Backbone as JSON, one array per atom type, in Angstrom:
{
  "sequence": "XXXXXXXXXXXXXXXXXXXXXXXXXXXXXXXXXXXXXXXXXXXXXXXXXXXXXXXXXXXXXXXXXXXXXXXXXXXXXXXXXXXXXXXXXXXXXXXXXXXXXXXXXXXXXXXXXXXXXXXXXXXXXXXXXXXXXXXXXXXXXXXXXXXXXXXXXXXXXXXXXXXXXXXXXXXXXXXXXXXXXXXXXXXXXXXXXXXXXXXXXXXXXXXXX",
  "N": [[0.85, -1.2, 0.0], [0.48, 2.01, -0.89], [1.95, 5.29, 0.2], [0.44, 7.84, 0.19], [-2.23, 6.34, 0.1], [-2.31, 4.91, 2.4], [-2.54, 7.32, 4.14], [-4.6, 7.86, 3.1], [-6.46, 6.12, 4.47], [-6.3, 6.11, 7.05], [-7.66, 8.66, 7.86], [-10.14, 8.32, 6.64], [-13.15, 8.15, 8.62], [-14.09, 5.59, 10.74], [-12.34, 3.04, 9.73], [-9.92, 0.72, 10.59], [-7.56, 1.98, 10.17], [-7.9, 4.33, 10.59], [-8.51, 4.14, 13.82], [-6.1, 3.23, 14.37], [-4.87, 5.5, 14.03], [-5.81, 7.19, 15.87], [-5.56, 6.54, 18.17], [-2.65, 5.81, 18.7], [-2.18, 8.51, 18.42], [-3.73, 9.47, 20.83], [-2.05, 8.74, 22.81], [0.4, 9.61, 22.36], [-0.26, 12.4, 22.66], [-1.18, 11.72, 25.67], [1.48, 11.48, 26.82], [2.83, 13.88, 26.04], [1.66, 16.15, 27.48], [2.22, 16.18, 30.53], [4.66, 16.92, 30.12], [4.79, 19.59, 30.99], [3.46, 19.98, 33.54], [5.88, 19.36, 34.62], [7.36, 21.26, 33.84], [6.09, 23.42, 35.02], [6.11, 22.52, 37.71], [8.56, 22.75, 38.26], [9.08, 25.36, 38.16], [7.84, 25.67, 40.06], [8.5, 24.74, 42.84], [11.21, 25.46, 42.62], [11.07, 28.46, 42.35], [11.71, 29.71, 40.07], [10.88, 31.81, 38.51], [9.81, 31.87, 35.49], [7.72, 32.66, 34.18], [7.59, 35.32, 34.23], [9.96, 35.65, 32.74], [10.27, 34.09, 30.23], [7.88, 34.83, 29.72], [4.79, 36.45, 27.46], [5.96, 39.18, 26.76], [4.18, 42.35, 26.22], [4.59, 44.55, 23.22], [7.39, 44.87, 25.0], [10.75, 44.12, 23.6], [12.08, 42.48, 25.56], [10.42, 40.63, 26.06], [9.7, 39.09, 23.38], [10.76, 36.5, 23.12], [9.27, 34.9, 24.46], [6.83, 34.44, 22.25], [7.59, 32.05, 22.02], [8.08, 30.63, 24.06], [6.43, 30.53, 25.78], [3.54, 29.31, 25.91], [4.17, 27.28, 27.04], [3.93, 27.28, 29.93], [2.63, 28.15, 32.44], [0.44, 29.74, 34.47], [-0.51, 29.01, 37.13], [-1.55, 26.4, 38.85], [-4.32, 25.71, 38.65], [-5.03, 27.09, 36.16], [-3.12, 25.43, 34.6], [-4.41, 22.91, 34.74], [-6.86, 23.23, 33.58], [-6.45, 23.63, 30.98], [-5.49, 21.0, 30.86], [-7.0, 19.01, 29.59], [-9.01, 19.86, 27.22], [-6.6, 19.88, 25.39], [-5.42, 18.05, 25.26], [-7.75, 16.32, 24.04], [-7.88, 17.73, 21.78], [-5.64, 18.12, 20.97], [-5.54, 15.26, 20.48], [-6.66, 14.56, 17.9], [-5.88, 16.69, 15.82], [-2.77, 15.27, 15.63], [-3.39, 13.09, 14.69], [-4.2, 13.23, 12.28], [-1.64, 13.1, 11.0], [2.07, 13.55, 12.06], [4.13, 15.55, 10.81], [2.29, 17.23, 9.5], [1.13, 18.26, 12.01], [3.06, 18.86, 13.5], [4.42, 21.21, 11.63], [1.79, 22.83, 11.88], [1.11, 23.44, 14.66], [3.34, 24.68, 15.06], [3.17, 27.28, 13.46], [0.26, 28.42, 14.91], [1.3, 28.59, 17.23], [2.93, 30.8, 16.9], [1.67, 32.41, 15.31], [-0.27, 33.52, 17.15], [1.16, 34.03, 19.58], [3.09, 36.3, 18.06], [0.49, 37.75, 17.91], [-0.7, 38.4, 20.17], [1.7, 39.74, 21.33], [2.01, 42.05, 19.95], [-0.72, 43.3, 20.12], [-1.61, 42.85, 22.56], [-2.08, 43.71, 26.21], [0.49, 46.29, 27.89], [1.43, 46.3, 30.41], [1.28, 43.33, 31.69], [1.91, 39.79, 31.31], [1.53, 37.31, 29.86], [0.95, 34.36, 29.32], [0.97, 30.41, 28.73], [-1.06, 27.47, 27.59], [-3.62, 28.05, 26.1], [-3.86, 29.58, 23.57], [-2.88, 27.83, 21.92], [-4.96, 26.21, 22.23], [-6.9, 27.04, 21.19], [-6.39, 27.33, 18.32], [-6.12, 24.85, 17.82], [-8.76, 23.75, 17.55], [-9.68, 26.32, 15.77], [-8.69, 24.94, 13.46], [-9.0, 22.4, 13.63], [-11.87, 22.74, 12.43], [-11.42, 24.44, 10.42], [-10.56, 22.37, 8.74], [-12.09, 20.89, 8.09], [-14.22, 21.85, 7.07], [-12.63, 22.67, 4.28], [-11.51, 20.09, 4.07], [-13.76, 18.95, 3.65], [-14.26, 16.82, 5.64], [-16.55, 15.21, 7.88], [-16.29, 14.64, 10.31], [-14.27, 15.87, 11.49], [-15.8, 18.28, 11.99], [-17.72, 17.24, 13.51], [-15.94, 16.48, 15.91], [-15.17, 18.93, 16.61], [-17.64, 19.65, 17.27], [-18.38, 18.47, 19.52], [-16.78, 18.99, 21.34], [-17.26, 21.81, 21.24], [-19.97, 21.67, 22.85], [-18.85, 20.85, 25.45], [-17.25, 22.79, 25.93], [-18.52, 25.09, 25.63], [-19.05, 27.49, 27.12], [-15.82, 28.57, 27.49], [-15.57, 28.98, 24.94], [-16.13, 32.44, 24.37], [-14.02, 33.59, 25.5], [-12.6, 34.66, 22.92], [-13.19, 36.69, 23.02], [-13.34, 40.74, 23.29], [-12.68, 41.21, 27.32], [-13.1, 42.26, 30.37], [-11.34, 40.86, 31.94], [-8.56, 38.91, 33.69], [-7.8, 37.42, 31.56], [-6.47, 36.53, 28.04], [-7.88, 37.14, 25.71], [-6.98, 38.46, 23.03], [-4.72, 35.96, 22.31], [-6.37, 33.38, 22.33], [-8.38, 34.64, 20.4], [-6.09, 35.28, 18.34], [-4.68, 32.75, 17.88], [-6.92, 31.31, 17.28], [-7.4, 32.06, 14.2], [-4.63, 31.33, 13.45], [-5.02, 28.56, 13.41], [-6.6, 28.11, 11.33], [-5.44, 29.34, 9.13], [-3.83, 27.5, 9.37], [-5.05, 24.97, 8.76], [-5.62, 25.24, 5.64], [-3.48, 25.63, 4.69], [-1.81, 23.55, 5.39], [-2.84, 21.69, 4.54], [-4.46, 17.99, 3.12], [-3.45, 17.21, 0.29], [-4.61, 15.61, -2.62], [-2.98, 12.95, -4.62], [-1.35, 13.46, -7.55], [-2.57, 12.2, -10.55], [-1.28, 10.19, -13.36], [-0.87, 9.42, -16.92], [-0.11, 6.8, -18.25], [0.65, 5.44, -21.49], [0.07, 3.07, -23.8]],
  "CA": [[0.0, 0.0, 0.0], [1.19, 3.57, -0.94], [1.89, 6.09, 1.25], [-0.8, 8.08, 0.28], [-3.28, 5.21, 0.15], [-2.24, 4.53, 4.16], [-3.08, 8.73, 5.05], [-6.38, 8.68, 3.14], [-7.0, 5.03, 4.99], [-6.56, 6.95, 8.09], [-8.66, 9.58, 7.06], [-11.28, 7.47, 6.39], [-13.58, 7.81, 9.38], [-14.44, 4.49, 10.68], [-11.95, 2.46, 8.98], [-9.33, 0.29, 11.22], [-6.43, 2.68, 10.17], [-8.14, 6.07, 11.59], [-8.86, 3.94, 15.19], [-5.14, 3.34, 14.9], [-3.93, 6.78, 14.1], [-7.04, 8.17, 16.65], [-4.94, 5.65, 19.41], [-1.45, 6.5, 18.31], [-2.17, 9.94, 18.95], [-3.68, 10.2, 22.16], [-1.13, 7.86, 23.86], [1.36, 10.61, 22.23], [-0.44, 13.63, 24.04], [-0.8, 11.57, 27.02], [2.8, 11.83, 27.07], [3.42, 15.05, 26.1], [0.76, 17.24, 29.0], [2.7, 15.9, 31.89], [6.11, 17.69, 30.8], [3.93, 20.77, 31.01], [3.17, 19.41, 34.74], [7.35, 19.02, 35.21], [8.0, 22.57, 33.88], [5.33, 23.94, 36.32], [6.57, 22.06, 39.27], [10.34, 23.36, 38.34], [8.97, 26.72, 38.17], [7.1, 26.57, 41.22], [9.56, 25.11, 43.83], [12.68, 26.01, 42.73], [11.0, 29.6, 42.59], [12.67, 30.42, 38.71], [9.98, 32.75, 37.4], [9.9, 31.42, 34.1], [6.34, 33.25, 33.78], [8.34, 36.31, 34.03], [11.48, 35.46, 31.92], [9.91, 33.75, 29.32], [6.06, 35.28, 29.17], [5.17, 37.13, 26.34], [5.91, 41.1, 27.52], [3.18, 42.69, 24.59], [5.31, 45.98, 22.6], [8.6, 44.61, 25.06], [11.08, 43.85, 23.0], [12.23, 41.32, 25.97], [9.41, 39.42, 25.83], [9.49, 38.65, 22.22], [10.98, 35.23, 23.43], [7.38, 34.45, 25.1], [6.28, 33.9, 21.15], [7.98, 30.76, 21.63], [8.3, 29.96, 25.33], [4.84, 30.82, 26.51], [2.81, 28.4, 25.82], [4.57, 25.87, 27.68], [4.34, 27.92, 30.61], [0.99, 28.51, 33.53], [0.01, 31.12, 35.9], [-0.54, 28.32, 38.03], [-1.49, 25.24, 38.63], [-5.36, 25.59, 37.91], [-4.82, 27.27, 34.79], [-2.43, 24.04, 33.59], [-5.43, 21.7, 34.92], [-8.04, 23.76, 32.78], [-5.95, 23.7, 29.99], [-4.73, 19.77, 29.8], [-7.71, 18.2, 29.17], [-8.96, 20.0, 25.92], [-5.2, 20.09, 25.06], [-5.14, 16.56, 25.25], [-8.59, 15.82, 23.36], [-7.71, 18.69, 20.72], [-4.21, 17.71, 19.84], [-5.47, 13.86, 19.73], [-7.46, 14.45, 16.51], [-4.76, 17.08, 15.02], [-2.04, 14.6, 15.37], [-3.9, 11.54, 14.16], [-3.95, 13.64, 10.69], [-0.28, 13.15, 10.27], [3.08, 14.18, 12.43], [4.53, 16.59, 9.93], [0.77, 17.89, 9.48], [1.1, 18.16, 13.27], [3.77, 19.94, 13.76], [3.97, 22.74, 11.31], [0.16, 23.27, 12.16], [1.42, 23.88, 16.19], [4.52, 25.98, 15.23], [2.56, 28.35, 13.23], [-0.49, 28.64, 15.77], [1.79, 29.54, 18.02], [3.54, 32.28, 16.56], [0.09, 33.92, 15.04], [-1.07, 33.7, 18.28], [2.38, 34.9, 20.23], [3.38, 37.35, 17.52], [-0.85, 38.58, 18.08], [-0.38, 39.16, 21.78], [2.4, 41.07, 21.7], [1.23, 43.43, 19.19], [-2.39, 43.93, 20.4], [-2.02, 42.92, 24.35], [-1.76, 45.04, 27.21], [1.67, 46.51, 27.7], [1.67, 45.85, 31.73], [0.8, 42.41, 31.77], [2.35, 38.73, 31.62], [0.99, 36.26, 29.07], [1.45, 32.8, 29.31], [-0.55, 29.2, 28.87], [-1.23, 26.65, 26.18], [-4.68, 28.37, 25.49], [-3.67, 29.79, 22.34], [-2.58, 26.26, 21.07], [-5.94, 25.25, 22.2], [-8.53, 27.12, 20.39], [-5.33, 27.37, 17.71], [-6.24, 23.37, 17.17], [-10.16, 24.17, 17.12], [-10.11, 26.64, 14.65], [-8.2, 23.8, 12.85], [-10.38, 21.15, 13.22], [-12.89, 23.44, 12.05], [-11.5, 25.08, 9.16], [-10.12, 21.16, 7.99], [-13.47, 19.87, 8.0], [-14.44, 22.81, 5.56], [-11.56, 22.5, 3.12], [-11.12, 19.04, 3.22], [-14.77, 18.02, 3.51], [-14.19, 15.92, 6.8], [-17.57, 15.77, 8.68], [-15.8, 13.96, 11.49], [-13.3, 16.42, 11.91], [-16.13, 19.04, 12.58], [-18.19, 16.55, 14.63], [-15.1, 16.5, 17.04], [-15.6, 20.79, 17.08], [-19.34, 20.4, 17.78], [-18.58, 18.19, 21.06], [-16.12, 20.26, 22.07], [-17.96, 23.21, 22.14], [-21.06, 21.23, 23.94], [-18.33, 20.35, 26.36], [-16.62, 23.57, 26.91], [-18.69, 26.26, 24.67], [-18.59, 29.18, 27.76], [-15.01, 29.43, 27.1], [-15.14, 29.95, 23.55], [-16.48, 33.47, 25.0], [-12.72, 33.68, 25.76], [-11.99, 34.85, 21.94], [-14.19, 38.6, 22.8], [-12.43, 41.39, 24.85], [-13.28, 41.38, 28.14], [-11.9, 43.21, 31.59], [-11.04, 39.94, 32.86], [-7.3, 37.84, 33.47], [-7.92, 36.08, 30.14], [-5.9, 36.94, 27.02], [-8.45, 36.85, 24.32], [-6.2, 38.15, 21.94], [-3.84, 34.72, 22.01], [-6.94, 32.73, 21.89], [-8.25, 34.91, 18.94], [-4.99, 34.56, 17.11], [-4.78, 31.34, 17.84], [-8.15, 30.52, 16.4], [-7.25, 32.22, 13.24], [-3.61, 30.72, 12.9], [-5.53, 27.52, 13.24], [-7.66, 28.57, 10.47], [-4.43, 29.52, 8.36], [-2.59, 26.08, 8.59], [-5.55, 24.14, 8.32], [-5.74, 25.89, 4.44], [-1.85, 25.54, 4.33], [-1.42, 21.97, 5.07], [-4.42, 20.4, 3.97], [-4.1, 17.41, 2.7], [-3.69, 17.1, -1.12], [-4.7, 14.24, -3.48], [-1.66, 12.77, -5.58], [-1.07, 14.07, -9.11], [-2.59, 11.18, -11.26], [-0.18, 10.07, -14.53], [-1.2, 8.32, -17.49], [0.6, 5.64, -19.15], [0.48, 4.61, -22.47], [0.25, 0.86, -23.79]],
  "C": [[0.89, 1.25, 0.0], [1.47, 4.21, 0.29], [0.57, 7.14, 1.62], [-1.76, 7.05, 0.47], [-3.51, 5.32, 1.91], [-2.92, 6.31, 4.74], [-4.34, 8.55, 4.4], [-6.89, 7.66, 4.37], [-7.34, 5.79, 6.77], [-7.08, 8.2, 8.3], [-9.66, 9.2, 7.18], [-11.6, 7.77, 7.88], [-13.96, 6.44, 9.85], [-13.89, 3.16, 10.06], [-10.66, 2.08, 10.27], [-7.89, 1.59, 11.44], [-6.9, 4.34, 11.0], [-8.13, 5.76, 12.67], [-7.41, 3.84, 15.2], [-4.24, 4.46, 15.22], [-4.5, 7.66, 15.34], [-5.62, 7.74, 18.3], [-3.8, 6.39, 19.83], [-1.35, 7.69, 19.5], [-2.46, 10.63, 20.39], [-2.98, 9.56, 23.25], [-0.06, 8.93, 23.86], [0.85, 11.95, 23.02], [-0.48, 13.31, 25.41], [0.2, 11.89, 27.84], [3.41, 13.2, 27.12], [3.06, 16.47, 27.0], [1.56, 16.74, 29.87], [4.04, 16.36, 31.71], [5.43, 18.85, 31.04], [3.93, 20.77, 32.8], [5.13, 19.98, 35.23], [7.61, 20.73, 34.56], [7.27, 23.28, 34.64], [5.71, 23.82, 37.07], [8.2, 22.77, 39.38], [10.05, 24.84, 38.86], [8.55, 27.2, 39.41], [7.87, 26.3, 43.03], [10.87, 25.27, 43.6], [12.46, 27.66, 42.35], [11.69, 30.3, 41.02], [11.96, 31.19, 37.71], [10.42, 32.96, 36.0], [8.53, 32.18, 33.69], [6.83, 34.72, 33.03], [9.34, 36.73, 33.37], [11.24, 35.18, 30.88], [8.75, 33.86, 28.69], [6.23, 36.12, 27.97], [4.82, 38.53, 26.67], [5.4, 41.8, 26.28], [4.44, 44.6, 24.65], [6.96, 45.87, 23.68], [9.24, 44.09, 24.4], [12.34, 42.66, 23.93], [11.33, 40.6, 26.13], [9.31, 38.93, 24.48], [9.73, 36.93, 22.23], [9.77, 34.26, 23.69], [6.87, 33.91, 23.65], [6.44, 32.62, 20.93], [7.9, 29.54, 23.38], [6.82, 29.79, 26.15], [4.1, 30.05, 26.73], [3.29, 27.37, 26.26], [4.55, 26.51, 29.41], [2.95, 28.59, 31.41], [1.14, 29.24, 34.46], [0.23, 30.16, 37.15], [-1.16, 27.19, 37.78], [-3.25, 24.62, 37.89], [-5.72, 25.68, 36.62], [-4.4, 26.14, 33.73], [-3.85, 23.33, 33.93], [-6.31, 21.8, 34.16], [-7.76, 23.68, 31.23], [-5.62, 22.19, 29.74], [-5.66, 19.21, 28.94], [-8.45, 18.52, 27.73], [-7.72, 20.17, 25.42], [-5.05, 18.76, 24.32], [-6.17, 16.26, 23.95], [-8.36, 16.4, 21.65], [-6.58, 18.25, 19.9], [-4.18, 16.22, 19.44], [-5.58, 13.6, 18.24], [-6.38, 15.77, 15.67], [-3.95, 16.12, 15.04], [-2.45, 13.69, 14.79], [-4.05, 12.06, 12.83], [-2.38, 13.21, 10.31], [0.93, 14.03, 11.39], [3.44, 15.33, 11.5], [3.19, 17.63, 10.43], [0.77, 18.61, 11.39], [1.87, 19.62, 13.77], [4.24, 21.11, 13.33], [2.61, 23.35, 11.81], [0.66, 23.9, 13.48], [2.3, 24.76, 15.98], [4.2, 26.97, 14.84], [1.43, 28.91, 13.83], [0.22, 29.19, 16.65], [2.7, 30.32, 18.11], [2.78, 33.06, 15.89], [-0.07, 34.03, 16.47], [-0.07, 34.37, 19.17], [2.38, 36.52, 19.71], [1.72, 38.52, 17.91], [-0.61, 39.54, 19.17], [0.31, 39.87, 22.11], [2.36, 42.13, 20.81], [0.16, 43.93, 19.66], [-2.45, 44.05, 22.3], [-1.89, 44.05, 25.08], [0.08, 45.05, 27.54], [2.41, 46.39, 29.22], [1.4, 44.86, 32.14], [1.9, 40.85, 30.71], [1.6, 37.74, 30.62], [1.65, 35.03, 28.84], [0.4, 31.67, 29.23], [-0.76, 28.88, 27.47], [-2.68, 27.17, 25.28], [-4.87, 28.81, 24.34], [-3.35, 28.48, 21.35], [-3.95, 25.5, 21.08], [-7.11, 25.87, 21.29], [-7.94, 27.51, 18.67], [-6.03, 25.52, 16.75], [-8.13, 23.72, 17.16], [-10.33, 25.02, 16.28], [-9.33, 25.83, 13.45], [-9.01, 22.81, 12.36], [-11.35, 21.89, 12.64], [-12.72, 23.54, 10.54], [-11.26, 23.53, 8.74], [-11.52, 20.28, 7.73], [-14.34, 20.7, 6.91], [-13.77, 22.39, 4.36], [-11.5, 21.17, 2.64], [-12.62, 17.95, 3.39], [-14.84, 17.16, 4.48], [-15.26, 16.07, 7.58], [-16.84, 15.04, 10.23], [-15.01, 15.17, 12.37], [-14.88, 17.94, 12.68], [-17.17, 18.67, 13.48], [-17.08, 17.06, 15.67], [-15.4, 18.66, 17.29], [-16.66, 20.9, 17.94], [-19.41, 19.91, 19.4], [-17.53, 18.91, 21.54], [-16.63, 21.56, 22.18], [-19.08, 22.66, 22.7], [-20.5, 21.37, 25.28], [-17.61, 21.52, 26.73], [-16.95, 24.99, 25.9], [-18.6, 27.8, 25.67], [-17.52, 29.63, 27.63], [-14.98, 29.81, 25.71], [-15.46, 31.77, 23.75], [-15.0, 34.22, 24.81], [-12.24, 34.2, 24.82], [-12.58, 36.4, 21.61], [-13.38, 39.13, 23.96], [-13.13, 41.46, 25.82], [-12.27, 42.15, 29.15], [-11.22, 41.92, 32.17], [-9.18, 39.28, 32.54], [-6.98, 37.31, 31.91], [-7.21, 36.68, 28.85], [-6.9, 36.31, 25.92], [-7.72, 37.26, 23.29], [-5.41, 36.49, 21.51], [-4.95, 33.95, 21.78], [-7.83, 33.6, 20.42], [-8.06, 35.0, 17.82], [-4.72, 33.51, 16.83], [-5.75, 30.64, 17.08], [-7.53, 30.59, 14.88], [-5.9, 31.64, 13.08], [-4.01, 29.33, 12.87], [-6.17, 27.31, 12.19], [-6.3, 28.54, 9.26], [-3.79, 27.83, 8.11], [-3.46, 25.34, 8.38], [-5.58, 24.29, 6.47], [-3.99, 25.3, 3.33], [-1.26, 24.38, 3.91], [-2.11, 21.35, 4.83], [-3.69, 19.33, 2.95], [-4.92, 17.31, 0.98], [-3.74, 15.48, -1.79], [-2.98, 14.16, -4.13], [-2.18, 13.42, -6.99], [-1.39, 12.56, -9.44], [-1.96, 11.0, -12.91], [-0.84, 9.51, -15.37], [0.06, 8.07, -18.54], [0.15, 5.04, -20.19], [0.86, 3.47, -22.75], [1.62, 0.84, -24.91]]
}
């Protein structure tokens, strides 16, 4: 079997190869929320204000680092707890499209969404937290279920917002803690790579007899 052949197979809703890539994938985020956990715990008893060193400082031109560091990086410990679990469910069904697909999709979400915040945020204020990666992979799943016709992919949207539609709220300004810009930008850089990396058919050849 091709290579393509094996990504549409996993593609395929309902087809042995999507339950394996669906699997795959969330054994791989299982793994990857709990260093999130271990850079929290570093941060919080060995006291190394990493919030502060590595947040994203909006119009500082030392915080520009934050575009990259941030998002690995919680106010505290509720914030990480609020954040793993659509983290987890969100990046199952992005990754199960494809590694590559995966990981440009995450590196550019979170530099629309970085680069956003520190252009638009407030200029006395601390931004940090995977939340931009998270509604970053929802306007993903979203737009990929447009483009590439996937009703599955925007099934997984519709229970996620059943399951956590008051924060989408989170993407309008408000007075509150919450950086709606990063989830804003985030949506829309989610929106961008779904367009970007979508998956393309092969070029078909013909051969004469």
């Amino acid at each position: 079997m091709s290579y393509y052949a094996d990504q549409d197979a996993a593609g395929r809703f309902g087809t042995d190869a999507f339950y394996a890539a669906i699997g795959r994938a969330f054994v791989a985020m299982c793994a990857v929320v709990p260093l999130l956990f271990v850079i929290e715990a570093l941060d919080v008893f060995l006291r190394l204000g990493l919030d502060y060193s590595l947040g994203i400082l909006p119009y500082h031109v030392e915080g520009l680092d934050g575009i990259v560091f941030a998002h690995f990086l919680h106010a505290d410990w509720d914030h990480l707890y609020g954040n793993s679990i659509p983290l987890i469910l969100l990046g199952t069904f992005v990754l199960a499209a494809g590694g590559k697909r995966f990981i440009w999709s995450t590196a550019l979400i979170m530099a629309v969404s970085g680069v956003g915040v520190w252009f638009t945020g407030s200029p006395d204020t601390v931004v940090v937290g995977a939340s931009g990666v998270i509604f970053g992979y929802l306007g993903l799943l979203f737009t990929r279920g447009i483009v590439e016709r996937s009703w599955w992919n925007l099934g997984v949207v519709l229970l996620i917002g059943l399951l956590y539609g008051w924060s989408l709220l989170g993407i309008l300004p408000t007075n509150s803690s919450i950086s709606w810009q990063g989830h804003l930008f985030g949506l829309i850089g989610g929106a961008v790579a779904a367009i970007l990396f979508r998956r393309r058919s092969p070029a078909v050849g013909h051969v004469a007899d």
